[in-house]
């Protein structure tokens, strides 16, 4: 008795996929059209005469690329015209019930950026540093990327971690304090990891053990950490700023040869250890989640905890372990503010980076590599504001401050496409 | 391995789900556990599998007392379970699901997927399963998913296999195949526990039968016993298994559905070019395995689906494009598939649930205020008429048994002036006594001259209730046939194979 299938059925393992009809979605073309029109209106309403100067090289490169000088308005208008063409192309694709290809959207974004930068830098006596644009973006994306990695780990295990912001802030505070006392940025970094884990454990106790609504616990934790660090800052750090809030920072470590590649060398290969660790961490999290037993079990707990339970996996313990790792990773991100960036803690200095990290988790479709790339994008948007201040762009600074959040909203709302959260994310596991 | 349960008792608060149950399953036999929904079969198996801890009693394997603190212990002891709701991670591949919980790893902590694939292929080949280890589980038909569950248990060298209501989601053909697999496993020496409430399957495959009622073992039966004997043992009194009804008297009023197409959010065509007509005074049963578009069809009839093209005409009036309110006002009564999520508000009382669809005016609402006296009088009347067993009309609906909940839904929907009655799975999870009552009311509605559409996944019910049967497969109508059509033909139709001599619409 070997074959128990009868011969009348269709192939027994044929997937059940109902016939599908193509759906027309004009979402992407519409967004492209709106952006093109807004840019054109900006150029018409506020024309800037003069040239835009883009500096592409830094002093340490193998060879120097001369400063690129372009007529600003002409460049901007050419870009807008190309964007309009891409928009038309997107509408044609949508009408043909086909997806707008990724390269078109990417090209559109680059063109839009060039047009905007050319307009903003027009007539400025100072060069717009492309190197600064990239290296600054990487620096500002550090807390977002670490936070997003922590978020991905938590959500894949089924715990929504709204408390990333709190973990960043706790990490920033403790690394400043411990770094100042010990005089070692490494000790500060370690302390930040511990602080992130502590916040995670509090989240775990309420969200996993006591099954409190995870969003509420996360929000409350953020408020708690803000209050606690602000209190300790004003009572402890401010009076003793020299001894308790003055930590040494990590030195930049240049990678020989690579750091001298024009344009990207200084930005990518002359950074602190925290940046290099970020790349390692991103790939480690990706490998761990997708290729190891730890990751398989973690994902099973986030997708279908009961199924995991019925094969003998301890759901709550697995979630706790995931949260501890997530908290540690997010804590490193918090250390950026103090032991990498400015060497001292400031009240509420994370300024919402944790929430942007949360957006990066969604924009990255719960995949560590994509989430890290999303973090880079958001970091870039944050940095744009600094660069434009340097060249003296004629945009009110309040608008520039909004930029990273605008980019976040547009990215998450408009461009995510179809994505699916882990099925049991946010659901406490209750045995019947 | 010999499984013995001794005096297992499990209480949930005041409710005794299992009351000193004794059960012995020998290796090489299929032992059926027969009982109604809510009789305590699944509770017993969850105790066996370590998901619940028994309040009293013990589990013995080959005479040795076992202490299970979780499913991991039960599995390690050699107990495998094929769950009613599959315990598979939908986004994982077959191999990942099979290896989950006892993974082998290679250097660097890397999962050894190849070992799992080999294991799936070996077990597949042994039983002729044709399961691709790299297929993603959610893309597989339920019948194949169930085989993955079986492979999962066998991959852990289970000697005792528990099948918890395994046939609920299968076509008749798949059910036959499952029976063959169970016999093969038995012949290889496994001890098999088969939990079901379907009498036909019990008689076909069981070596021994234990009947459970209200958490107690009420007796053993021989596989040679008749359906009537088994049913009365299961329910505790004589039951009428057939539905008494006269020849249909067809009227002129009718529901006419033409080229109906329902598209899901991702562009899947869930209901694909469906056309049929139901005349006043007849029952059309929509048969088919769960998930072949029946749910979406009924929801389209009531206006709950968004992307609908084609035409639904009730007595000549077009219903496509109208709101649910307008459809209900046109005289459509609807019993949804899942009464707990779509049919009732569990935290509301019986009285409140009975007037849920009439909160927009007199007599229940005047000047924006609820008319409590009217509401309560109406509720008392309906509770009596529909034989809802409850302490009072102020009882929360969530506290009622499945059968009584369904009677509340039925009472609400049948109390309006109806021109069409649509009931999706009206007897699912309902005790036998209530099934009799519900069937009687459906037939009464038909005899009153209303067109009736009933969705059923149970072939027995389809044959018993229908004047005509429409079989759906992957969103399409396989055929519309008389209720006298042989079961094997209906079974083939449920797998998508239309009988040659049947027209698309044999009305």
PDB file of C-alpha atoms in Angstrom, chain A residues 16 19 165 168 176 227 237 317 346 352 356 366 384-385 410:
ATOM      1  CA  UNK A  16      -4.725  26.811  -4.163  1.00  0.00           C
ATOM      2  CA  UNK A  19      -7.580  33.173 -10.624  1.00  0.00           C
ATOM      3  CA  UNK A 165      12.579  55.849  21.915  1.00  0.00           C
ATOM      4  CA  UNK A 168      17.611  55.111  22.933  1.00  0.00           C
ATOM      5  CA  UNK A 176      27.155  59.568  29.158  1.00  0.00           C
ATOM      6  CA  UNK A 227      10.848  61.805  33.025  1.00  0.00           C
ATOM      7  CA  UNK A 237      24.332  65.883  35.589  1.00  0.00           C
ATOM      8  CA  UNK A 317      10.876  32.587  27.226  1.00  0.00           C
ATOM      9  CA  UNK A 346      21.052  66.602  26.916  1.00  0.00           C
ATOM     10  CA  UNK A 352      11.748  61.188  18.288  1.00  0.00           C
ATOM     11  CA  UNK A 356      11.287  57.132  13.175  1.00  0.00           C
ATOM     12  CA  UNK A 366      10.124  43.732   9.066  1.00  0.00           C
ATOM     13  CA  UNK A 384      19.630  67.485   4.602  1.00  0.00           C
ATOM     14  CA  UNK A 385      18.500  70.154   6.986  1.00  0.00           C
ATOM     15  CA  UNK A 410       5.451  59.795   2.614  1.00  0.00           C
TER      16      UNK A 410
END
